[in-house]
PDB file of C-alpha atoms in Angstrom:
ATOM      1  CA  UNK A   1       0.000   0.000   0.000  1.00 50.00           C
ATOM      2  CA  UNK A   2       2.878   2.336   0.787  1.00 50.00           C
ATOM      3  CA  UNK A   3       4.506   1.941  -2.304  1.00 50.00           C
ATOM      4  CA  UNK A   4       1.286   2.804  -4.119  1.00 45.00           C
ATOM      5  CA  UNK A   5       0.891   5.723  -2.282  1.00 47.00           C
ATOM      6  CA  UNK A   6       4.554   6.576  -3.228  1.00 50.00           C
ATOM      7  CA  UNK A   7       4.480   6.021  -6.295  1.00 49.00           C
ATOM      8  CA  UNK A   8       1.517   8.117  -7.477  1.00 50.00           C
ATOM      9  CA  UNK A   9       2.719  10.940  -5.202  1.00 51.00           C
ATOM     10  CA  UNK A  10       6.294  10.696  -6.998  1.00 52.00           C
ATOM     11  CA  UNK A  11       4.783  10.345 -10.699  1.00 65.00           C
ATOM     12  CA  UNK A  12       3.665  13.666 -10.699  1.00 69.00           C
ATOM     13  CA  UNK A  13       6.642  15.546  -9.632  1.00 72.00           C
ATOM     14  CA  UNK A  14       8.983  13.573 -11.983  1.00 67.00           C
ATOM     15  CA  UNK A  15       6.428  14.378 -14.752  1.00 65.00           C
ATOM     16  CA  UNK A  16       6.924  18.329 -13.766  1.00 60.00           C
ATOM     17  CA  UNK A  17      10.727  17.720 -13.716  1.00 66.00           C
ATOM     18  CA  UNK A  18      10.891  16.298 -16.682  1.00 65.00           C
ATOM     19  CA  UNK A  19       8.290  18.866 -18.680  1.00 61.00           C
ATOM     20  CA  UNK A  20      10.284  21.837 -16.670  1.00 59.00           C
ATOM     21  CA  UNK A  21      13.537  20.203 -18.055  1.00 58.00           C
ATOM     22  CA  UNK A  22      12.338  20.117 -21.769  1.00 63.00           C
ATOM     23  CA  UNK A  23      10.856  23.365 -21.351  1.00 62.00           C
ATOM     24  CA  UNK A  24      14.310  24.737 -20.414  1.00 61.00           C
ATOM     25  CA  UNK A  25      16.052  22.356 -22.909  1.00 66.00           C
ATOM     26  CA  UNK A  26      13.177  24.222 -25.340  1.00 66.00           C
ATOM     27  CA  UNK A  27      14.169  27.168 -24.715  1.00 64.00           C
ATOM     28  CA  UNK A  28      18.009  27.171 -24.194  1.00 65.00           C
ATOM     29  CA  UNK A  29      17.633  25.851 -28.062  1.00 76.00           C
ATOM     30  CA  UNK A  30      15.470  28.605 -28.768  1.00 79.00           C
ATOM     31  CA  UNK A  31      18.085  31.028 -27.523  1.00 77.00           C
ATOM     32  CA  UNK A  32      20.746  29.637 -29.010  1.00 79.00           C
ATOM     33  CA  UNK A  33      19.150  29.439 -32.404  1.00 81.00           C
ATOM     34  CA  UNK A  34      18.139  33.578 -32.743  1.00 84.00           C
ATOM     35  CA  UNK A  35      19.603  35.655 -35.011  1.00 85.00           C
ATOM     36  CA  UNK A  36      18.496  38.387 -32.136  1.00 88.00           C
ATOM     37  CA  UNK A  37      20.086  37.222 -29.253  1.00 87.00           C
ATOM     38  CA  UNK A  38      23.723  35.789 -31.075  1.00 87.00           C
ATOM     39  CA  UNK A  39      23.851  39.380 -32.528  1.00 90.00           C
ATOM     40  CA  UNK A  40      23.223  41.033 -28.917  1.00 92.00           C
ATOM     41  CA  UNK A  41      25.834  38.528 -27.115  1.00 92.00           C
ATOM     42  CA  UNK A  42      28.550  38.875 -29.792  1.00 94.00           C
ATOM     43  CA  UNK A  43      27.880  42.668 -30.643  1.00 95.00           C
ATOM     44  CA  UNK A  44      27.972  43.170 -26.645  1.00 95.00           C
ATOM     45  CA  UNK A  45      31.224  41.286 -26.950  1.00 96.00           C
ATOM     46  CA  UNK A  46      32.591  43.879 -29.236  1.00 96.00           C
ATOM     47  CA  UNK A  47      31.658  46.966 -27.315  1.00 97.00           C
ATOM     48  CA  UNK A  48      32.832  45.207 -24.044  1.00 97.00           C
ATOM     49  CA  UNK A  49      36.611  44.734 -25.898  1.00 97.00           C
ATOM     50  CA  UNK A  50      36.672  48.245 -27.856  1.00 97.00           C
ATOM     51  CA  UNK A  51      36.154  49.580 -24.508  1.00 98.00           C
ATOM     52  CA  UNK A  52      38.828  47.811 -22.794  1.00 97.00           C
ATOM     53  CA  UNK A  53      40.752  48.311 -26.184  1.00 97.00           C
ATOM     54  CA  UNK A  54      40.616  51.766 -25.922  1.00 97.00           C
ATOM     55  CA  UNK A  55      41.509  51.706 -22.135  1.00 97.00           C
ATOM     56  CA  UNK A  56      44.901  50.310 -22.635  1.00 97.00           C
ATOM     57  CA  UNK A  57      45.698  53.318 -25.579  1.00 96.00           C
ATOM     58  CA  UNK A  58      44.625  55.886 -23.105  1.00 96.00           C
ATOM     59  CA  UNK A  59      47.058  54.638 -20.707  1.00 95.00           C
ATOM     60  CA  UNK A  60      49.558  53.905 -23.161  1.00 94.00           C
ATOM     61  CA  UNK A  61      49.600  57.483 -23.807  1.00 94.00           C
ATOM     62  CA  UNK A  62      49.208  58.735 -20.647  1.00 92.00           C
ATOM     63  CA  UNK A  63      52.471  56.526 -19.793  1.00 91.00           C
ATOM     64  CA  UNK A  64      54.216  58.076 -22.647  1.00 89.00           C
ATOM     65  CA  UNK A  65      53.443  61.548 -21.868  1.00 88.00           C
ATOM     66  CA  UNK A  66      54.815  60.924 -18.509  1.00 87.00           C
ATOM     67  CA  UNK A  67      57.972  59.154 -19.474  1.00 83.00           C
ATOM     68  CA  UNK A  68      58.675  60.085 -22.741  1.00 80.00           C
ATOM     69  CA  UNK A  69      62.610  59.906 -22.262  1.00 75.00           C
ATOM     70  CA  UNK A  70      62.077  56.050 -21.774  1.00 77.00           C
ATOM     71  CA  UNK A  71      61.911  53.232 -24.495  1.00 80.00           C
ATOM     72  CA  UNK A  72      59.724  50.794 -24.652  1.00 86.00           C
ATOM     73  CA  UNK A  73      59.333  49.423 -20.570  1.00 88.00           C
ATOM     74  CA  UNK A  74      57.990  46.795 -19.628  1.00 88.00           C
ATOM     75  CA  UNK A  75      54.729  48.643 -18.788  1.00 90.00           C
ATOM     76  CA  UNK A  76      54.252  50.083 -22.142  1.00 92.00           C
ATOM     77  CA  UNK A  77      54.128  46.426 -24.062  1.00 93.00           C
ATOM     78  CA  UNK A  78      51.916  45.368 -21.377  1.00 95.00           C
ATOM     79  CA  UNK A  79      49.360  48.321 -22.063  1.00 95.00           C
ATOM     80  CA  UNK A  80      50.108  47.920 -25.844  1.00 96.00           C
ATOM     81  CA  UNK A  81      49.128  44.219 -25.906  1.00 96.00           C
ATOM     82  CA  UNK A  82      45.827  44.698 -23.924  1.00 96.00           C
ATOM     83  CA  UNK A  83      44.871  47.116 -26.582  1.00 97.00           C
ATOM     84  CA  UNK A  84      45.697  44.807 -29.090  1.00 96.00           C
ATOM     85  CA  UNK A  85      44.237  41.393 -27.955  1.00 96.00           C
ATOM     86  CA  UNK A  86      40.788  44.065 -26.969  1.00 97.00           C
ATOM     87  CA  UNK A  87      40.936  45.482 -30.288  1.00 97.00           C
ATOM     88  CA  UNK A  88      41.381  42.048 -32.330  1.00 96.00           C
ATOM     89  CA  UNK A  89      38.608  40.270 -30.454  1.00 96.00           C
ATOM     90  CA  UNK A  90      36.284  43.710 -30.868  1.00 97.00           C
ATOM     91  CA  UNK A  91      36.570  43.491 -35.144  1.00 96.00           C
ATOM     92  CA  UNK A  92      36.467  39.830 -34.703  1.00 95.00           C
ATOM     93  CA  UNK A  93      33.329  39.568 -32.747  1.00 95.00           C
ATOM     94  CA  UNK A  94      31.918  42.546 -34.814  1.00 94.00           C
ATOM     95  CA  UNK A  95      32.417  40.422 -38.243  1.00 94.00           C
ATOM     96  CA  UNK A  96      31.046  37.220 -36.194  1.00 90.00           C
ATOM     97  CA  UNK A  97      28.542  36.391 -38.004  1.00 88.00           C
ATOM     98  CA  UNK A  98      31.138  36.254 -41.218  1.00 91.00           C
ATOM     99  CA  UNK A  99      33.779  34.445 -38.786  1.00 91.00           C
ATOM    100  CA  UNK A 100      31.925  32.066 -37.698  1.00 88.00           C
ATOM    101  CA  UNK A 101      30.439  30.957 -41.162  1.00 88.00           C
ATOM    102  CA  UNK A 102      34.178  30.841 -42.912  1.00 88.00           C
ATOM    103  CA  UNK A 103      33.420  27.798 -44.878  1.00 85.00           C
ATOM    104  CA  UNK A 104      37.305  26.907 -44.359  1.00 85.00           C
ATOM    105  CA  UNK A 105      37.683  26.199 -40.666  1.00 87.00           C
ATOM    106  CA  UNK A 106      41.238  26.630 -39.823  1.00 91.00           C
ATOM    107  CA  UNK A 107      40.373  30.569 -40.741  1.00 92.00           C
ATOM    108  CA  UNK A 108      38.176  30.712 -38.323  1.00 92.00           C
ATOM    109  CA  UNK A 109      40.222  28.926 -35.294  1.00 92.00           C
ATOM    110  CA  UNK A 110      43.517  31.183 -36.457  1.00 94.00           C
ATOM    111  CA  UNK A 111      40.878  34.126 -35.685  1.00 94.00           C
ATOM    112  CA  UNK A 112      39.383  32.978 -32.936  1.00 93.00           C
ATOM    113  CA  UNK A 113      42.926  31.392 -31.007  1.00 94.00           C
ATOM    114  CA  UNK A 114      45.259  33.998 -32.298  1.00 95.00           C
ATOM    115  CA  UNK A 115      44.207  36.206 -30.269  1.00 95.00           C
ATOM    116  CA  UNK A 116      43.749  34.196 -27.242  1.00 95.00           C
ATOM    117  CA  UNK A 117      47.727  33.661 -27.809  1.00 96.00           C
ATOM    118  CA  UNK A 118      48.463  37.135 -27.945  1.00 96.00           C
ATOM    119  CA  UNK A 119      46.378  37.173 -24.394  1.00 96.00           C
ATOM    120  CA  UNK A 120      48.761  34.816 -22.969  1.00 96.00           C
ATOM    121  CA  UNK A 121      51.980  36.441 -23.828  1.00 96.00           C
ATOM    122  CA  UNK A 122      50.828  39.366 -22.420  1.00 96.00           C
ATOM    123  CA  UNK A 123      50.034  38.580 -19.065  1.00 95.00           C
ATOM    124  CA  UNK A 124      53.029  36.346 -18.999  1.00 95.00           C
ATOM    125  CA  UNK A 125      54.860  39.513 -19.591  1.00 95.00           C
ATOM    126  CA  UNK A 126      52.951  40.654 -16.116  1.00 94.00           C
ATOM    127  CA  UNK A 127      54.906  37.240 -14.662  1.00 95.00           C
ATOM    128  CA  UNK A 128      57.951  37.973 -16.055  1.00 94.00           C
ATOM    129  CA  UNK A 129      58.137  41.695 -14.557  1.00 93.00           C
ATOM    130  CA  UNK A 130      56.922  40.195 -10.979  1.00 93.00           C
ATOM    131  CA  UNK A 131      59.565  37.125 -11.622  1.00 94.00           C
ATOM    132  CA  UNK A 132      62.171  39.765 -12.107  1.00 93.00           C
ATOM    133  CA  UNK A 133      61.462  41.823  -8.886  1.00 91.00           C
ATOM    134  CA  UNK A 134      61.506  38.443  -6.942  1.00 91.00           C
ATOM    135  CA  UNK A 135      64.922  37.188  -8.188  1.00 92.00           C
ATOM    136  CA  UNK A 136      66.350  41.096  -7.831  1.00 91.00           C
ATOM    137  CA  UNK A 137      65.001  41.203  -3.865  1.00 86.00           C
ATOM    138  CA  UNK A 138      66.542  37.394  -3.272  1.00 87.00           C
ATOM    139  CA  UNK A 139      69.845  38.890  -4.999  1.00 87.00           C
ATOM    140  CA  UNK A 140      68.937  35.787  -7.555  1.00 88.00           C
ATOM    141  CA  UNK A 141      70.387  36.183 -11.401  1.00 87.00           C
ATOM    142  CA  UNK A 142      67.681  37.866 -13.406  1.00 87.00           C
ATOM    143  CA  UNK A 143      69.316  37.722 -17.062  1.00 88.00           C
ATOM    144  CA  UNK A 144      68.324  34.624 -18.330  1.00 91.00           C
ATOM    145  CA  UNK A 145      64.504  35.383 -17.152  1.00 93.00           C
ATOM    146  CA  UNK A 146      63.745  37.109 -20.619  1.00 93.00           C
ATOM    147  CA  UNK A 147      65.371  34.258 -22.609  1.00 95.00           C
ATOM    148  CA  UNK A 148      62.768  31.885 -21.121  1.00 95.00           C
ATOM    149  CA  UNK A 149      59.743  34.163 -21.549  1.00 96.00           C
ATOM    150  CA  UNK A 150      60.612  34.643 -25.468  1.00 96.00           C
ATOM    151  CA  UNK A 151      61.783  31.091 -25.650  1.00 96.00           C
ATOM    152  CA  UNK A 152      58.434  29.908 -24.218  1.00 96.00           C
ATOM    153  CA  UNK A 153      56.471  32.349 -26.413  1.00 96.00           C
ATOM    154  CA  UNK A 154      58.345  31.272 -29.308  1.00 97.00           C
ATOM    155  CA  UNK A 155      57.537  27.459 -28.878  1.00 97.00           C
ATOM    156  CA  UNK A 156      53.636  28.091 -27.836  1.00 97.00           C
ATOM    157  CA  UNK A 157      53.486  29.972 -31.607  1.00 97.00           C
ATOM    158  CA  UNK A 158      55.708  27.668 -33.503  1.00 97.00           C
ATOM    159  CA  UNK A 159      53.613  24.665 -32.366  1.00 96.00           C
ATOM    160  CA  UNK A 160      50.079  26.799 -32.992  1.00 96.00           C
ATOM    161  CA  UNK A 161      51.207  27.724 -36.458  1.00 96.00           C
ATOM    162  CA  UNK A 162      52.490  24.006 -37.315  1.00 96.00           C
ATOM    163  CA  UNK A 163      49.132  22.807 -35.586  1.00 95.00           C
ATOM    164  CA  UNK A 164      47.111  25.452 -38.145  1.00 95.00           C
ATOM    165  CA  UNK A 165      49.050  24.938 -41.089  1.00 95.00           C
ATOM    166  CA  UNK A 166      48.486  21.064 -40.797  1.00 93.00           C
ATOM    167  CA  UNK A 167      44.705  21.894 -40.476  1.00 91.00           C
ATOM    168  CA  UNK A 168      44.934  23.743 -43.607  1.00 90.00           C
ATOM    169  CA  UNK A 169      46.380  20.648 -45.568  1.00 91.00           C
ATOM    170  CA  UNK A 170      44.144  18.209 -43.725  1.00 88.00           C
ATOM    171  CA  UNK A 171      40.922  19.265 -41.779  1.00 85.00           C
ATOM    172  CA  UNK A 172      41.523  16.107 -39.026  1.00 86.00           C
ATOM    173  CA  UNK A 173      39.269  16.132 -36.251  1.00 87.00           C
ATOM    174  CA  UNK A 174      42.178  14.565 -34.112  1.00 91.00           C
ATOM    175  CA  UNK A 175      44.570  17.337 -34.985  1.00 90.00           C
ATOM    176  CA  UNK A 176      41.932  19.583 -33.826  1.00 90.00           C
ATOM    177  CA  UNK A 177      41.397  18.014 -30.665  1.00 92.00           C
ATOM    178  CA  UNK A 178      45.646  18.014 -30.368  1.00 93.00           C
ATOM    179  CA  UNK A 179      45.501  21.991 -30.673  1.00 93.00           C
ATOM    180  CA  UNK A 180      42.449  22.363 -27.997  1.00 94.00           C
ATOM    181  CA  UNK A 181      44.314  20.484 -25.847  1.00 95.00           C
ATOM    182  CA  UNK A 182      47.701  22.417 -26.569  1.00 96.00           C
ATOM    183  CA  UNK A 183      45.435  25.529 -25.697  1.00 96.00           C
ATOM    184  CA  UNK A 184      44.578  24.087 -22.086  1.00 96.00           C
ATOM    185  CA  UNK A 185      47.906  23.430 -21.977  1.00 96.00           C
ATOM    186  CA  UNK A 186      49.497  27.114 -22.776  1.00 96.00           C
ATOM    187  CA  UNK A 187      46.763  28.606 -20.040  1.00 96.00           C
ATOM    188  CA  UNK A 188      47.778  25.757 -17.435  1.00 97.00           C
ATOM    189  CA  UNK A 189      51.668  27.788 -17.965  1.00 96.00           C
ATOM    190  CA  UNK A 190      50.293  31.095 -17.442  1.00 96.00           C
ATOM    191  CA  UNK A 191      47.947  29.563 -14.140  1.00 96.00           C
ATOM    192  CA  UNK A 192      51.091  28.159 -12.781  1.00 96.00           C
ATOM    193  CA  UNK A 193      53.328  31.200 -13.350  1.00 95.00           C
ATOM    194  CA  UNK A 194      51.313  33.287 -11.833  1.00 95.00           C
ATOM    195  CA  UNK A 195      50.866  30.847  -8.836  1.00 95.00           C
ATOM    196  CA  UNK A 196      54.385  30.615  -8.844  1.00 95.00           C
ATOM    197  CA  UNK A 197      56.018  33.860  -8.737  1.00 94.00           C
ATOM    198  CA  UNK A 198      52.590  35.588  -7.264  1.00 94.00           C
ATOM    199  CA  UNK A 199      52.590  33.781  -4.535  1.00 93.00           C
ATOM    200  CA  UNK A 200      56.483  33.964  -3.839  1.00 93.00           C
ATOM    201  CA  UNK A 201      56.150  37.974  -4.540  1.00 91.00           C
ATOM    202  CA  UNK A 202      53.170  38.291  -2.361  1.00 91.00           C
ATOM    203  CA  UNK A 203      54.841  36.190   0.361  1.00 90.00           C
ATOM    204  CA  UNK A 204      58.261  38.190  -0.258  1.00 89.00           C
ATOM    205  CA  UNK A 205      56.223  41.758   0.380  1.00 85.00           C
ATOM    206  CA  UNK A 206      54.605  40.340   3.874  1.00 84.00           C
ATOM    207  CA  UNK A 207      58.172  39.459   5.189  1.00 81.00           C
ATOM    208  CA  UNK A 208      58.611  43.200   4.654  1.00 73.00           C
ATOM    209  CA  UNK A 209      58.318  45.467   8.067  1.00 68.00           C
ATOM    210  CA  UNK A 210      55.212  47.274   8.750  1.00 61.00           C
ATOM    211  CA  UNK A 211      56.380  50.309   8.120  1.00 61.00           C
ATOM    212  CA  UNK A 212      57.602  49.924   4.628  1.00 62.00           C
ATOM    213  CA  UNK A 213      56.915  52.401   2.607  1.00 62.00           C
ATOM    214  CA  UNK A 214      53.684  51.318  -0.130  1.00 68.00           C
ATOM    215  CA  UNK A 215      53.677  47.661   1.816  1.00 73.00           C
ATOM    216  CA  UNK A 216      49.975  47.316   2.145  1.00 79.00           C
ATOM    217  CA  UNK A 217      49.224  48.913  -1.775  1.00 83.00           C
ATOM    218  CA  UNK A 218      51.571  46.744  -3.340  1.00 85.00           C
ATOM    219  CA  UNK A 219      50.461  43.290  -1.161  1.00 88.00           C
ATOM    220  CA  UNK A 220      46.669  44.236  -2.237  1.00 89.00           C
ATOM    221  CA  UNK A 221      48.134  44.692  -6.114  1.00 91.00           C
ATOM    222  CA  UNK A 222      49.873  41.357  -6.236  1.00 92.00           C
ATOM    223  CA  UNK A 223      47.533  39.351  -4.371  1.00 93.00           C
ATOM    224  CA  UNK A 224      44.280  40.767  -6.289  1.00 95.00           C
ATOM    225  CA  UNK A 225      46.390  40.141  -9.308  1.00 95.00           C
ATOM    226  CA  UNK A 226      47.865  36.832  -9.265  1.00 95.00           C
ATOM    227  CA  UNK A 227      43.887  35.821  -8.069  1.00 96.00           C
ATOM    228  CA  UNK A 228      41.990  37.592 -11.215  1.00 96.00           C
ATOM    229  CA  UNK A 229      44.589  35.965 -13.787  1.00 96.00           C
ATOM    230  CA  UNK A 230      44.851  32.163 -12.069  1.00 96.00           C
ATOM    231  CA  UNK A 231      40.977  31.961 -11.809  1.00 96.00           C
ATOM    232  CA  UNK A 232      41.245  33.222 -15.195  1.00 96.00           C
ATOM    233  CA  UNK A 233      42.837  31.040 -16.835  1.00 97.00           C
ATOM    234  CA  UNK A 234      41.735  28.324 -14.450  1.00 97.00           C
ATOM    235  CA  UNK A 235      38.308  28.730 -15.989  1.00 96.00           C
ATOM    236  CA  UNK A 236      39.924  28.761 -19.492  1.00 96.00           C
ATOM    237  CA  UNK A 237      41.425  25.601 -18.959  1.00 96.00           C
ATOM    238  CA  UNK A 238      38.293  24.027 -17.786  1.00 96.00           C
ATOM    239  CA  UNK A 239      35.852  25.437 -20.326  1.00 95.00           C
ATOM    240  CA  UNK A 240      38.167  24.443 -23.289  1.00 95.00           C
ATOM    241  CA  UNK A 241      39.083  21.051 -21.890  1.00 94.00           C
ATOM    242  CA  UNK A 242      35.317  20.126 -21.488  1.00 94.00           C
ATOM    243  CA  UNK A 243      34.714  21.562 -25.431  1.00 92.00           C
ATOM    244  CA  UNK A 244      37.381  19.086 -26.819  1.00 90.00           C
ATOM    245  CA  UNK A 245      35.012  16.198 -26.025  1.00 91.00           C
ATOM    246  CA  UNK A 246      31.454  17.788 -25.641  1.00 87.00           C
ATOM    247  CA  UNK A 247      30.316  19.470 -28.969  1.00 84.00           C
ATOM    248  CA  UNK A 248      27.616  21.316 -27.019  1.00 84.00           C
ATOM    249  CA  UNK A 249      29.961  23.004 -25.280  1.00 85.00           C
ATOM    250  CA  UNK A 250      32.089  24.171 -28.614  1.00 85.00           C
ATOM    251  CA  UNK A 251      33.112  27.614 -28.082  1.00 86.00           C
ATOM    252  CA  UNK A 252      33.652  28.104 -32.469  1.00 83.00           C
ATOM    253  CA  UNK A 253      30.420  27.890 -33.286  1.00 81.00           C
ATOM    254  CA  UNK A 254      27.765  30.848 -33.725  1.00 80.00           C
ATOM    255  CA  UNK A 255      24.927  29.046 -31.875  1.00 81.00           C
ATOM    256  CA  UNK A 256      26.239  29.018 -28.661  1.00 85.00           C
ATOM    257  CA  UNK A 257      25.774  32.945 -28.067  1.00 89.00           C
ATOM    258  CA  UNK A 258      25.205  32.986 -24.189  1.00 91.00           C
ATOM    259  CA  UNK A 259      28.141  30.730 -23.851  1.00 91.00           C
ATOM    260  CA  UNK A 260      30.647  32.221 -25.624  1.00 93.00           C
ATOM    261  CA  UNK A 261      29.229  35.743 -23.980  1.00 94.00           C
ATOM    262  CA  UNK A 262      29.907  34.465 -20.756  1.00 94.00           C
ATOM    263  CA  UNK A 263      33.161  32.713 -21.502  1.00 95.00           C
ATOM    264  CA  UNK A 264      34.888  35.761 -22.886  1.00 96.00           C
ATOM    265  CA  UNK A 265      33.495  38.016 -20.085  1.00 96.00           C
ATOM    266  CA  UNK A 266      35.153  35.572 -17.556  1.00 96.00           C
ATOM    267  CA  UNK A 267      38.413  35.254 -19.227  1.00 95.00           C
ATOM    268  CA  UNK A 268      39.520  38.043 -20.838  1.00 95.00           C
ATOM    269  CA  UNK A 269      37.181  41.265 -20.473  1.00 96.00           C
ATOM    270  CA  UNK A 270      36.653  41.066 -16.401  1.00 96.00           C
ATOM    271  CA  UNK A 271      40.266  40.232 -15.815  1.00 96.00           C
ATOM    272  CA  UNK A 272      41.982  42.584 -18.269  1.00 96.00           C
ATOM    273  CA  UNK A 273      39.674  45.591 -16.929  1.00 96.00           C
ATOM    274  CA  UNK A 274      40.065  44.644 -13.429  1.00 96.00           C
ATOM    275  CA  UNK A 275      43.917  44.200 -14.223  1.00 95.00           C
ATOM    276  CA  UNK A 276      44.284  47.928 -16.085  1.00 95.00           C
ATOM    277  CA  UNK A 277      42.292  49.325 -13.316  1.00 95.00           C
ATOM    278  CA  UNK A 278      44.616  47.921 -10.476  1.00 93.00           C
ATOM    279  CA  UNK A 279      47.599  48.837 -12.393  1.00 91.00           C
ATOM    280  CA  UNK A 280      46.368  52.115 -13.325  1.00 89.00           C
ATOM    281  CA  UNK A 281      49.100  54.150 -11.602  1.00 86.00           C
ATOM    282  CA  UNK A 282      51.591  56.098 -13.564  1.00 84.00           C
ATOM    283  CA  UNK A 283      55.239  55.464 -13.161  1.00 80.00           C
ATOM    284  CA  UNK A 284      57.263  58.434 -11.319  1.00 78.00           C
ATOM    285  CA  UNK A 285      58.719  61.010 -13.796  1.00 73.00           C
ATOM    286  CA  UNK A 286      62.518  60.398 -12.441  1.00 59.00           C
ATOM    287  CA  UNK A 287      64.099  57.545 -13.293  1.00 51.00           C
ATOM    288  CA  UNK A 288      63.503  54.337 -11.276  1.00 48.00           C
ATOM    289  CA  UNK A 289      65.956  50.965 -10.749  1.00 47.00           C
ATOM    290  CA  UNK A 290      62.883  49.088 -10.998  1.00 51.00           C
ATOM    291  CA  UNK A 291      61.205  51.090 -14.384  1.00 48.00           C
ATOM    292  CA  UNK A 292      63.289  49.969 -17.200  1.00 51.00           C
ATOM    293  CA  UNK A 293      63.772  50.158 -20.945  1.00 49.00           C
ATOM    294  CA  UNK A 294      63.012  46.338 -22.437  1.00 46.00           C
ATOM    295  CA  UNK A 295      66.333  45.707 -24.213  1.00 38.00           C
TER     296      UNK A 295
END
């Protein structure tokens, strides 16, 4: 008798569960399949990186007006990256519903990775600075720091450009799969650099008296940092990982609007404001043993 009365009580609420489910499933298609709402999230996209874009140029300039007797610091390719990558994604995103259609595909993965690339190197460029302060404060050799970031860059765009030029001979799902995985790969490098010499920065500035002169601004700085660009490319890593073997989670394709919106927000557009913003002080007008010309 009790599992009669159990099971008609139960058969109703799974039947609601399961209409409520293909009601959602309904309309999640529904989404995904307007012209309406992939034009809002990818043309939101776009203004969202022209802003950021044109962020990084304001304080490019502004960096240049105040230090025009320097080269080209570290700083300034930092600044002149962000507005790059933000630019490149903003015409990408604004042409998406051209990009996305490219009836050859490895056009449309060079557009939609390069940039992610170009993303990478430049907030690797953020480690390298942070890796150099480290090694100069432990009175550790600094000069060979450089040769490993462009050494590491260098083999992350040799093997993308082999991977896409492959493609381009031979459209091989496998191949494909190689060069998603390569991706998680290249963010899992920036997520443990900045883990790395974050962390050992952030733990070198504590060790520092109380009284230290910009202590407390520069421990907020590092530690805000280092956590906006590992949970950054922590959630790049995981996202991309899950598309190589779950087609509904493909971030290339144009019917997955209110992913992708939400994917680029999280990994580049949040962190690269948030980043600008934090590091939106200008460098003193003297010179500085720490503010130097990139060689």
């Amino acid at each position: 008798m009790r599992e009669l009365v159990s099971s008609s009580t139960s058969s109703p609420t799974a039947a609601l569960v399961a209409a409520g489910h293909a009601a959602l499933r309904g309309w999640w298609e529904e989404v995904n399949e307007s012209p309406a709402w992939q034009d809002g999230a990818f043309f939101s996209l776009t203004a969202a990186y022209a802003l950021v874009s044109a962020v990084a140029l304001i304080q490019l300039v502004r960096i240049q007006r105040r230090v025009p007797e320097f080269g080209w610091t570290t700083q300034k390719v930092f600044h002149l990256m962000n507005f790059v990558v933000n630019g490149v994604r903003a015409v990408v995103f604004g042409f998406h519903a051209y990009v996305f259609l490219l009836q050859t595909k490895v056009y449309k993965l060079v557009l939609l990775d390069l940039p992610g690339l170009l993303f990478f190197s430049a907030y690797t460029l953020l480690v390298l600075f942070w890796a150099e302060i480290y090694h100069q404060a432990r009175s550790l050799p600094t000069d060979k720091l450089r040769i490993i970031y462009l050494a590491v860059n260098s083999i992350v765009y040799a093997i993308q450009i082999c991977i896409w030029v492959y493609l381009g001979i031979n459209d091989n799902a496998l191949v494909e799969l190689v060069s998603k995985i390569f991706i998680v790969s290249v963010s899992a490098v920036a997520l443990l650099g900045f883990a790395v010499y974050g962390g050992r920065l952030f733990v070198l500035l504590r060790r520092f008296p109380i009284e230290s002169k910009g202590r407390k601004k520069k421990l907020y700085e590092v530690g805000t940092v280092t956590t906006i660009c590992c949970t950054c490319f922590l959630i790049r890593c995981i996202v991309v990982a899950v598309s190589a073997f779950d087609a509904d989670v493909s971030l290339e394709v144009l019917d997955h609007p209110i992913l992708d919106f939400f994917y680029y927000m999280l990994t580049e557009i949040l962190p690269s404001a948030l980043v600008l913003f934090i590091l939106r002080k200008l460098p003193p007008k003297r010179a500085s043993a720490q503010y130097h010309p990139i060689n």
